[in-house]
XYZ file of C-alpha atoms in Angstrom:
550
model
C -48.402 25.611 -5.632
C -46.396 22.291 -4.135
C -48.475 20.353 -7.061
C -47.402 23.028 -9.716
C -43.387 22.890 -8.508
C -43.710 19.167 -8.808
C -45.032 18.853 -12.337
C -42.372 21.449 -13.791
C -39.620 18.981 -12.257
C -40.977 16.249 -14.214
C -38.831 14.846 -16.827
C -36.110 14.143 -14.750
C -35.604 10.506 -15.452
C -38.590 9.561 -12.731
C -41.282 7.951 -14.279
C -45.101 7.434 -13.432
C -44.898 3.831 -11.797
C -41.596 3.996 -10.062
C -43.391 5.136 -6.573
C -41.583 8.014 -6.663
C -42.912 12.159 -7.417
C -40.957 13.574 -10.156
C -37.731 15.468 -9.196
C -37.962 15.435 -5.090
C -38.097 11.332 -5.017
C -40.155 11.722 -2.022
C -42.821 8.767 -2.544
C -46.326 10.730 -3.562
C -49.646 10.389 -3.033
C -48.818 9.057 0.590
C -51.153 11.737 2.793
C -47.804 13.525 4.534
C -47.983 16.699 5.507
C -45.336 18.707 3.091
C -43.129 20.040 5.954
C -43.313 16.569 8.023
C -42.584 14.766 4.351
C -39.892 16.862 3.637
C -37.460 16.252 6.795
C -38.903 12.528 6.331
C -37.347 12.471 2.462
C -33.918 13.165 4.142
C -34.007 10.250 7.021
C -34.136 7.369 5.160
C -31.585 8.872 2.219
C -28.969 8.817 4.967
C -29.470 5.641 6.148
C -30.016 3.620 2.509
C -26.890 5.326 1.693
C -24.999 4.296 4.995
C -26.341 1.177 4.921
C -25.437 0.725 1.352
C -21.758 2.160 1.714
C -20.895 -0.186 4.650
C -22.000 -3.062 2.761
C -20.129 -1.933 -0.807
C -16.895 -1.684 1.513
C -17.986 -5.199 2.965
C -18.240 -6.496 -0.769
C -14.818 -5.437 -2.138
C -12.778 -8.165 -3.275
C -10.237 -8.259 0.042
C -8.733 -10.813 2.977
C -11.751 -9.364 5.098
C -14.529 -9.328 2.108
C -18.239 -10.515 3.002
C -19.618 -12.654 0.128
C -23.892 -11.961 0.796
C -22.408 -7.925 0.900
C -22.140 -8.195 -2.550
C -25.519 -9.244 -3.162
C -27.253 -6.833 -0.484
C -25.628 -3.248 -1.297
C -26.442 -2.204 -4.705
C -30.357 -3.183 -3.405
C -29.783 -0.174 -0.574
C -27.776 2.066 -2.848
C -29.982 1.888 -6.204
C -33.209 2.816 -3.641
C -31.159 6.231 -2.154
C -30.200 7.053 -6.286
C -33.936 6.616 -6.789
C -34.948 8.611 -3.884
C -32.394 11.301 -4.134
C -32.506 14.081 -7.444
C -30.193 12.865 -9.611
C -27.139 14.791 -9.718
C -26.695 14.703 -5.773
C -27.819 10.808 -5.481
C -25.244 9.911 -7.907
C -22.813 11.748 -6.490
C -22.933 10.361 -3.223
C -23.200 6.973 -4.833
C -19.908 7.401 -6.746
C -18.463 8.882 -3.189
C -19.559 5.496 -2.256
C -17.530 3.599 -4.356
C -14.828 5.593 -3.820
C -14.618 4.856 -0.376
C -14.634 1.162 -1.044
C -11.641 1.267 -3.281
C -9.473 3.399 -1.032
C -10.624 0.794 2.299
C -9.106 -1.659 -0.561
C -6.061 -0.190 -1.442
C -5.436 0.521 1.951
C -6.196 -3.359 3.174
C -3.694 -4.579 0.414
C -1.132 -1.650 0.704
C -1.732 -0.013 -2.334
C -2.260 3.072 -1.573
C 1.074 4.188 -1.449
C 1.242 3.216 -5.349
C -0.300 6.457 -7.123
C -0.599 5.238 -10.490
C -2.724 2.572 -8.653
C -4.596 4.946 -6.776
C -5.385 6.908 -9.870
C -6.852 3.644 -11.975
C -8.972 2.666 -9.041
C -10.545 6.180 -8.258
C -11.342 5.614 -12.516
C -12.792 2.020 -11.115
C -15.130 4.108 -8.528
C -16.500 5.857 -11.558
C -17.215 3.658 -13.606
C -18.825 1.717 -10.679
C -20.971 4.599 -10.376
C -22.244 4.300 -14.136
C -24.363 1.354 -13.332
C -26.512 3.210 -10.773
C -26.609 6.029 -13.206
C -28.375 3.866 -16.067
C -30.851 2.499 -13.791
C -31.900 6.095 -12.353
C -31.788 7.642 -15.688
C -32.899 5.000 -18.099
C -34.630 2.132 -16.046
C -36.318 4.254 -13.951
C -38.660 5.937 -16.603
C -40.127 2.104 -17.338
C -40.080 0.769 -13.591
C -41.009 -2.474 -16.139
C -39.301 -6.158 -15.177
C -37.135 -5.907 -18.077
C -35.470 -2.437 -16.969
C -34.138 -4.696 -13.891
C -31.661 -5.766 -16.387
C -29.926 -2.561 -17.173
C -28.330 -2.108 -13.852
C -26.507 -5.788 -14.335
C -25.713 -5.276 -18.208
C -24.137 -2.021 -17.853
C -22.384 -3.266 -14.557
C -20.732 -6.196 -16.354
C -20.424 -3.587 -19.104
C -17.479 -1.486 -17.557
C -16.288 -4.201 -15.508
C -15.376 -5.980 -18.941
C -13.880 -2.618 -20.286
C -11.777 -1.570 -17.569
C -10.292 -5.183 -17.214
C -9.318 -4.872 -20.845
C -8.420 -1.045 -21.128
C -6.615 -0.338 -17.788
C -3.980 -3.308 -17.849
C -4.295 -4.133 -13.860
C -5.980 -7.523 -14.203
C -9.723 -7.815 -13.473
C -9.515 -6.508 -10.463
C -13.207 -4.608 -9.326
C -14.862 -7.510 -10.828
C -18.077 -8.582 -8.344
C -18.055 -12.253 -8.981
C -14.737 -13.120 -7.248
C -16.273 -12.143 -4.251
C -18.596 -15.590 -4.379
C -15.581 -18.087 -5.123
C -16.805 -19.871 -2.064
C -20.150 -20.995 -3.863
C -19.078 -23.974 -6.067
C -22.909 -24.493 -7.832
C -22.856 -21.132 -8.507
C -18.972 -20.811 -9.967
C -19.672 -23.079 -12.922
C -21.269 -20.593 -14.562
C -17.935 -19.141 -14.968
C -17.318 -21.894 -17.139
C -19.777 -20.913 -19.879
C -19.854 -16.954 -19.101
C -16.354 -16.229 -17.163
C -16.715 -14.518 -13.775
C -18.631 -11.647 -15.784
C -21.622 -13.995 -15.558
C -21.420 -14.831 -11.736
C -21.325 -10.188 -11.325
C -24.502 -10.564 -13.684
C -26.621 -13.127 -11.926
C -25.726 -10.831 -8.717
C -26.426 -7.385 -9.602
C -29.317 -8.856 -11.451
C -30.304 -10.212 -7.664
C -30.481 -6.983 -6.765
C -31.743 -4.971 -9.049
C -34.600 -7.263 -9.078
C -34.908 -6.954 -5.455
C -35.102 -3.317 -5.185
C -37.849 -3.292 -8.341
C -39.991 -5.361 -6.128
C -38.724 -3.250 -2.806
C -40.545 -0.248 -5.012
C -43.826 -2.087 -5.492
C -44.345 -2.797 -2.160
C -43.247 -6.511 -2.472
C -47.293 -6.858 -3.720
C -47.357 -10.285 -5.242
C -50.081 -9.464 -7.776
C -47.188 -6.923 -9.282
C -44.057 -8.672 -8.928
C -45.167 -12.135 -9.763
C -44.437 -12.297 -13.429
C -40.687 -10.339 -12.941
C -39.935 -12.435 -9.790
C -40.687 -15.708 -11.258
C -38.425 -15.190 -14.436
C -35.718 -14.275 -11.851
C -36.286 -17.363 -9.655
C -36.370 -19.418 -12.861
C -33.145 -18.319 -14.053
C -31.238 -18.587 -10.457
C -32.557 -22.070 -10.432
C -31.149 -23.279 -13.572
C -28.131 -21.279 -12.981
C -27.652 -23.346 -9.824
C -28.937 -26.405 -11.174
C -26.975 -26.784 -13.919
C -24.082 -25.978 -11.050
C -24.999 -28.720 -8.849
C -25.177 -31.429 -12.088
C -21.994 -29.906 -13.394
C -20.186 -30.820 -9.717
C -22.323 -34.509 -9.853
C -21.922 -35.731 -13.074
C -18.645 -34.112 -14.257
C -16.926 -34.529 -10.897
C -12.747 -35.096 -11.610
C -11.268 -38.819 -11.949
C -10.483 -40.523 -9.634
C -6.562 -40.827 -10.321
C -4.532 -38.301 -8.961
C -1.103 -37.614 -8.693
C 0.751 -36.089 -5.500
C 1.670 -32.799 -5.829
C 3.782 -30.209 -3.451
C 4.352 -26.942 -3.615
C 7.538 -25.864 -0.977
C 8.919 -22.712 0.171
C 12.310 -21.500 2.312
C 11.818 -21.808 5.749
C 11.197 -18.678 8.270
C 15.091 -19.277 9.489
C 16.706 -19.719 6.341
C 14.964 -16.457 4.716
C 15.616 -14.433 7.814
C 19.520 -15.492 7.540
C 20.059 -14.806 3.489
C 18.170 -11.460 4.456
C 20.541 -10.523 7.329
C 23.795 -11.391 5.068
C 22.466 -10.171 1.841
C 22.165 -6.663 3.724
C 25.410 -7.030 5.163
C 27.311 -7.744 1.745
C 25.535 -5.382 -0.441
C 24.218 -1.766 0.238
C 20.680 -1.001 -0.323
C 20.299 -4.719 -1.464
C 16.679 -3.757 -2.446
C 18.247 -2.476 -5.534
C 19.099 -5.340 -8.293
C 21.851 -3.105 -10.020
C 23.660 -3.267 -6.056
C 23.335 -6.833 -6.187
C 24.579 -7.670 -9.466
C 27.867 -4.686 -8.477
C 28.817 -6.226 -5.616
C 31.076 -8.913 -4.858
C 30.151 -12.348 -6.077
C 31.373 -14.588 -3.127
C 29.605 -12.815 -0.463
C 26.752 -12.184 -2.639
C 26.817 -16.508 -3.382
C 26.976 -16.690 0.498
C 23.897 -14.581 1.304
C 21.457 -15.862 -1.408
C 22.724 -20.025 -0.242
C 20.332 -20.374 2.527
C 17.381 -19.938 0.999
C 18.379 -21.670 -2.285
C 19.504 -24.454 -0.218
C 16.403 -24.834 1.748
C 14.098 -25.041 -1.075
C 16.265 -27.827 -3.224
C 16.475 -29.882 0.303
C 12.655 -29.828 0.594
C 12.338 -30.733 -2.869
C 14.238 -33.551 -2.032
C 12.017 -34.327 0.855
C 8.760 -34.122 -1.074
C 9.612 -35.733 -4.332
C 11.253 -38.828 -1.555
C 7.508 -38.760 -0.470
C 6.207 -39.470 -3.331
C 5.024 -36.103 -5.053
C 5.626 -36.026 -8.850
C 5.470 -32.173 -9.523
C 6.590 -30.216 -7.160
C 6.366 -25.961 -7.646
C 8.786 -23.336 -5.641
C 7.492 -20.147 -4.949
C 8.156 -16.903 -7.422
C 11.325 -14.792 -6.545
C 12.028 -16.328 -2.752
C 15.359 -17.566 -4.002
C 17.801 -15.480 -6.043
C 20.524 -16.780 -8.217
C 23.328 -14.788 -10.199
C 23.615 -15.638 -13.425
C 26.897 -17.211 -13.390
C 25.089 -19.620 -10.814
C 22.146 -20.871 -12.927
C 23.767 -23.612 -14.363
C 24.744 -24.880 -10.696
C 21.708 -24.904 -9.401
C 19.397 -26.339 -12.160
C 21.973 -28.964 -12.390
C 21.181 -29.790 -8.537
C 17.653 -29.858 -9.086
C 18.047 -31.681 -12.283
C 20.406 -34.716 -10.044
C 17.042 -34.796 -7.817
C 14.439 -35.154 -11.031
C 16.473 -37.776 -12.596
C 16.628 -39.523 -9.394
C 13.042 -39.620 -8.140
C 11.281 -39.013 -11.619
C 9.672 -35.808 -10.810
C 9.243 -32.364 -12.508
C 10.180 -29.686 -11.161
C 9.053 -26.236 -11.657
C 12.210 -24.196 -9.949
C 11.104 -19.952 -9.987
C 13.573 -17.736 -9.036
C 15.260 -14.067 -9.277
C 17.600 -14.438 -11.419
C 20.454 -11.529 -11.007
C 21.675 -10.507 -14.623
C 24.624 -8.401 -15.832
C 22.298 -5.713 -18.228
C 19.549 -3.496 -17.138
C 17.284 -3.811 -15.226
C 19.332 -6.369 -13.353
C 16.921 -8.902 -12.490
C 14.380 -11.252 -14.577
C 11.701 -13.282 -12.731
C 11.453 -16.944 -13.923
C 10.574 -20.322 -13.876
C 12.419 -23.253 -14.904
C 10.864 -26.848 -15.343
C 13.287 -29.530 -14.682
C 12.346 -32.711 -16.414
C 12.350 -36.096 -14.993
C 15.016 -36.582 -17.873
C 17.178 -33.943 -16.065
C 16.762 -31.676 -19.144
C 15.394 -27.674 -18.585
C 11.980 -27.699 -20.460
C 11.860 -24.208 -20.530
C 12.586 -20.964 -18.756
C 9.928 -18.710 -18.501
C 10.055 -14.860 -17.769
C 6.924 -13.144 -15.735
C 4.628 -11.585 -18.912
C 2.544 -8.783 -16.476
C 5.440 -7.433 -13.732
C 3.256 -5.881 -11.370
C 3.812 -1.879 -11.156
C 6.688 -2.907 -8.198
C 8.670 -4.686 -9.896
C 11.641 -3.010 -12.209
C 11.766 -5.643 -14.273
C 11.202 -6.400 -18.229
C 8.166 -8.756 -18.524
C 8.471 -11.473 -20.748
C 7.736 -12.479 -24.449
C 4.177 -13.626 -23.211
C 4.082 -16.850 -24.915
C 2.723 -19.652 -21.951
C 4.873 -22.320 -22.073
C 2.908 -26.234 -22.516
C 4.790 -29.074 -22.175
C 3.222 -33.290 -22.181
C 3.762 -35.594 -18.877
C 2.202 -38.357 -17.761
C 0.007 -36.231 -15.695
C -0.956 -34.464 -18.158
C -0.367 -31.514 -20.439
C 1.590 -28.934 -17.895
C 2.070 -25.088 -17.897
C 3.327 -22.377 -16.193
C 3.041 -18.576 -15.462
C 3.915 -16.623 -13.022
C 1.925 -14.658 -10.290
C 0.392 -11.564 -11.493
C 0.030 -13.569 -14.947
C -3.046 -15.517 -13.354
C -4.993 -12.354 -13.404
C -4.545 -11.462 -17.285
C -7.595 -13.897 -19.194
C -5.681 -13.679 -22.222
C -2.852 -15.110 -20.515
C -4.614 -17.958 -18.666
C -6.468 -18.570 -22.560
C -3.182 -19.569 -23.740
C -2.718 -22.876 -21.602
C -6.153 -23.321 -22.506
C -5.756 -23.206 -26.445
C -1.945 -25.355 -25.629
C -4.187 -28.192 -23.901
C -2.626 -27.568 -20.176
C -4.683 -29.710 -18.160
C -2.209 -28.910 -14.979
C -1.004 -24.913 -14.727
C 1.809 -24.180 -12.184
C 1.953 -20.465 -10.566
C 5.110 -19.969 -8.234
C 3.660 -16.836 -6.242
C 4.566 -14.193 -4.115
C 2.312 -11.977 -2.101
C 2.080 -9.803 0.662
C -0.313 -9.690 3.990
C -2.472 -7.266 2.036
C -3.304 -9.629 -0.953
C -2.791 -13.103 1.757
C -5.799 -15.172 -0.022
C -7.030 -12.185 -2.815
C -5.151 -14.385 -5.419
C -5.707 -17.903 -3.765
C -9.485 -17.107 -4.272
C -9.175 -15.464 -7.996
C -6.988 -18.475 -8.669
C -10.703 -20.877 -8.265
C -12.674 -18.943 -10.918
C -9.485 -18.974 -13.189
C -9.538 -23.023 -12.732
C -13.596 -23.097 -13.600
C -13.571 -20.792 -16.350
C -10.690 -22.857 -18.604
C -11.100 -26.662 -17.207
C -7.436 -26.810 -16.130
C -6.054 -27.847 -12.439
C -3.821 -25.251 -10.728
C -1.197 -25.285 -8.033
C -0.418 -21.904 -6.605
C 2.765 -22.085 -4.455
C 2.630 -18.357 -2.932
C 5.440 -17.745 -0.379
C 3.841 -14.507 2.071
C 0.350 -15.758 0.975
C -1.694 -18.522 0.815
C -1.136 -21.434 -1.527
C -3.864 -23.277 -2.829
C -4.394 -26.647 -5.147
C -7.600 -26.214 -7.070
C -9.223 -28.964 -9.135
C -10.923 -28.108 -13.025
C -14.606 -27.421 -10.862
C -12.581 -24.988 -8.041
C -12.348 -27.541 -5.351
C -9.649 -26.446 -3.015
C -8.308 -29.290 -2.473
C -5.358 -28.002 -0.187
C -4.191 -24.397 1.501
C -0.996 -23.524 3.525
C -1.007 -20.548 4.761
C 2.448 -18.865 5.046
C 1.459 -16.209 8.210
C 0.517 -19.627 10.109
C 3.222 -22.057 9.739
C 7.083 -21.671 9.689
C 7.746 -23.909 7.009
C 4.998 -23.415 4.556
C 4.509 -26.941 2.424
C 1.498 -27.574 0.167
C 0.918 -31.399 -0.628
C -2.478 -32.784 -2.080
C -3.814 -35.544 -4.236
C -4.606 -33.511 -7.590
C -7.292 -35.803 -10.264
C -5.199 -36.039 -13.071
C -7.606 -35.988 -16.687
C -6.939 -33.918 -19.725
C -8.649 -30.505 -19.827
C -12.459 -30.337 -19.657
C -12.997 -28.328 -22.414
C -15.158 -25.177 -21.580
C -17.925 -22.903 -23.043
C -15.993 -19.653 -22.209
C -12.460 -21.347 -23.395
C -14.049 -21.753 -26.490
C -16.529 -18.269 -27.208
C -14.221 -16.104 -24.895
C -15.499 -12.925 -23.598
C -18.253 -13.313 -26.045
C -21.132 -12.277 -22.577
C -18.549 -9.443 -21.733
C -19.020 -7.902 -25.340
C -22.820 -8.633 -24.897
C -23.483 -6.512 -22.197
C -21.115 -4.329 -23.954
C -23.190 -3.994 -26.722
C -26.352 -4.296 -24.591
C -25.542 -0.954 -22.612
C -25.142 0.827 -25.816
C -28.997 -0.141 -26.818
C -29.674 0.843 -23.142
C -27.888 4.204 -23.599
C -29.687 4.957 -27.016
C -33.064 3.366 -25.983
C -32.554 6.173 -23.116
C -31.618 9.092 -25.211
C -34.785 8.199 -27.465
C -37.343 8.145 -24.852
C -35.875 11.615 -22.728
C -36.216 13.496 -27.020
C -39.643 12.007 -27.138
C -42.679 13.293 -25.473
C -42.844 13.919 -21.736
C -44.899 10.815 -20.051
C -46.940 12.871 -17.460
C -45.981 12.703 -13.492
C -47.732 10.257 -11.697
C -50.788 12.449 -9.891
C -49.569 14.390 -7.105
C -51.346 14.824 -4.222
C -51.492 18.498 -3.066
C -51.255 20.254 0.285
C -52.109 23.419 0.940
C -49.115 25.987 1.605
C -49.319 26.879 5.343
């Protein structure tokens, strides 16, 4: 009878070679007694999927993130969908991945944003898709080449959700490896889509050969294509870092920001002279003088370090996004002070700022560049505000201009994690990009890290002054080539010695998402491939072995 229940479950998506009897997942053919196999079946689904949950937590692109997580948890999670009947494997799979997105929007604090919350518990779903294809689709094959759906359709709605839900590319697996330079070149052919390939690939190959066994007379042919590909992957990685390695000029460069003191003392008066100052409307109401008063400090500060850095030799030199403030009537004072310091010691300057406005909403977040003629190159407004800020985001154009350093750029924050955006100083030229930033403990390094794939994937330098985060100098290959962490120091100055070249031209500058709409149109052969093979005939169950009822 146990034989007879198991063949009319067939059809399920199992397959004859996957090592698993139709329907139950409980592996057949292995002598068990069907009571003893049946409390068995449910052991090792709860720890594959605790296992695998812990480690897709690990893997989530955060300050406390574990890069090998990333490659390790689909491998535990993919073998408890395979094990598990379908509906309730999944299930638990996408519970899963919702748990890792709400341990991330907690870690960055934002969980108390609901229209965040909502797009990310969409993110856990279409997480969840991945594992679907390969215990739907792949699974009826168990072939090496069905080790590729699980990567193709992961890459698949990683790609669409960056592009549809207008947050960035946040949930994408490859930032998670920005620490592995051989492997992050890739990015400059593929963008980071190709980096969440090669390691959802890893695993998806590693849990096909988990299912055989690990016999070498089965795996061989699968495993060696995989090992060949990592190899070249890497390879062509390590030559890229050898034999394209920056020049050797450089040029200094400092990012500054207000020091602890001098923020704590504008923030003390600003909330004496204005009344819920948090508001920009309450700001721009109030009186001007003690307004002027309470935003000085801070505004001070950062045009005395500039000073003090461009003195010591730095030619660019970047303020952080939104740590001063500035009423309109005072723009013209203050660029005019930074321009008296540019003429002076021949530096640019790229002075960001709030700057308080008489119409609604109040407030515009910019950037300046001062010229070492003295002249205001541009002034660029934020294009992506995140969904904090009441502000009107800018025209979007990324503003390009020519030094002798080097074609420069700027954009702001947030901006860095918009491709199309980045693309732009690409297309211009930009061989240097300037990012005044402001973060939060939550996101400390998040965008310091993102920042290094951004770098590899267009061929351009970056310096990412982030006041309340971590700023970062990255070279065209994502070399860090300096940090200052704000949480560690009281006066938080970046200074390195940044190769100055003209932009290495890159694969993915040039194609674009051209891999993303690959595996795009690579999940929609999956899908139909699929749907094909569940109309056709039933492939029988692999042979069951059956146990008498007690």
């Amino acid at each position: 009878m146990r034989g007879l229940r198991e063949r009319s479950r067939a059809g399920d998506g199992t397959a004859a070679g996957d090592g698993t009897a139709a329907g139950d997942g409980t592996p057949a053919g292995d002598g068990t007694p069907a009571g003893k196999r049946g409390a068995r079946g449910r052991s090792p689904g709860r720890w594959l999927w605790s296992v695998g949950t812990v480690l897709m937590v690990l893997a989530v692109h955060s300050n406390w993130h574990v890069a090998p997580a990333a490659w390790l948890f689909p491998v535990f999670l993919l073998r408890y969908a395979r094990l598990r009947p379908a509906r309730r494997g999944l299930l638990r799979v996408g519970y899963a991945a919702g748990l890792a997105q709400l341990a991330w929007a907690l870690s960055t604090g934002m969980a108390f944003v609901p229209a965040v919350l909502a797009l990310f518990a969409v993110l856990a779903a279409v997480q969840t898709l991945p594992f679907a294809a390969d215990r739907l689709i792949a699974a009826r094959t168990g072939s090496a080449a069905s080790t590729l759906v699980f990567p193709v359709v992961l890459v698949c709605g990683e790609y669409l959700f960056a592009r549809l839900a207008d947050f960035g590319d946040f949930g994408v697996l490859g930032f998670t490896q920005h620490d592995v330079l051989p492997l992050l070149q890739l990015a400059s052919v593929t963008g980071v889509y190709g980096i969440s390939f090669v390691v959802a690939w890893t695993a998806s190959v590693a849990h096909w050969a988990w299912q055989r066994g690990f016999r070498w007379s089965e795996i061989r042919r699968g495993a060696l294509v995989w090992a060949g590909v990592l190899a070249l992957v890497l390879g062509a990685g390590g030559v890229r870092l050898l034999c394209f390695a920056p020049t050797t000029t450089t040029v200094r460069v400092a990012g500054v920001s207000a020091g602890r003191a001098a923020e704590r003392a504008a923030q003390r008066a600003l909330a004496e002279a204005v009344v819920a100052s948090w508001r920009p409307q309450n700001v721009v109401r109030a009186a001007p003088g003690p307004v002027r008063r309470a935003l000085a400090p801070v505004t001070d500060d950062l045009v005395a370090s500039t000073d003090r850095e461009a003195r010591a030799g730095a030619r660019i030199v970047v303020w952080p996004e939104t740590q001063a403030g500035v009423l309109a009537a005072d723009q013209p004072r203050l660029l005019a002070r930074v321009a008296a310091i540019a003429r002076e010691r021949h530096v640019y300057v790229d002075a960001a700022y709030a700057l308080y406005v008489p119409q609604a909403p109040y407030v515009r977040n910019v950037a300046s560049l001062v010229t070492p003629e003295g002249k205001v190159a541009w002034t660029y407004d934020k294009t992506h505000p995140t969904p904090m800020e009441p502000m009107r985001p800018g025209n979007g154009s990324v503003p390009v201009i020519a030094s002798p350093y080097g074609r420069l750029a700027t954009v702001i924050c947030y901006d860095a994690d918009f491709p199309a955006v980045m693309r732009q100083a690409a297309d211009k030229g930009a061989g240097l990009v300037m990012v005044p930033a402001n973060d939060w403990p939550g996101f400390g390094s998040l965008h310091a890290q993102r920042a290094v794939l951004r770098s590899v994937e267009y061929g351009y330098a970056m310096v990412r002054q982030s006041v309340h985060g971590v700023a970062t100098v990255v070279d065209h290959q994502g070399r860090v080539r300096a940090q200052a962490d704000y949480f560690t120091a009281d006066r938080q100055t970046l200074v390195a010695q940044l190769p100055v070249q003209p932009r290495t031209a890159t694969v993915y500058a040039r194609t674009g998402d051209l891999f993303g709409w690959a595996c795009v149109a690579g999940t929609l052969v999956t899908v139909v491939l699929g749907l094909r093979a569940r109309r056709g005939p039933s492939r029988p169950p692999q042979a069951a072995v059956n146990h008498p009822q007690a």
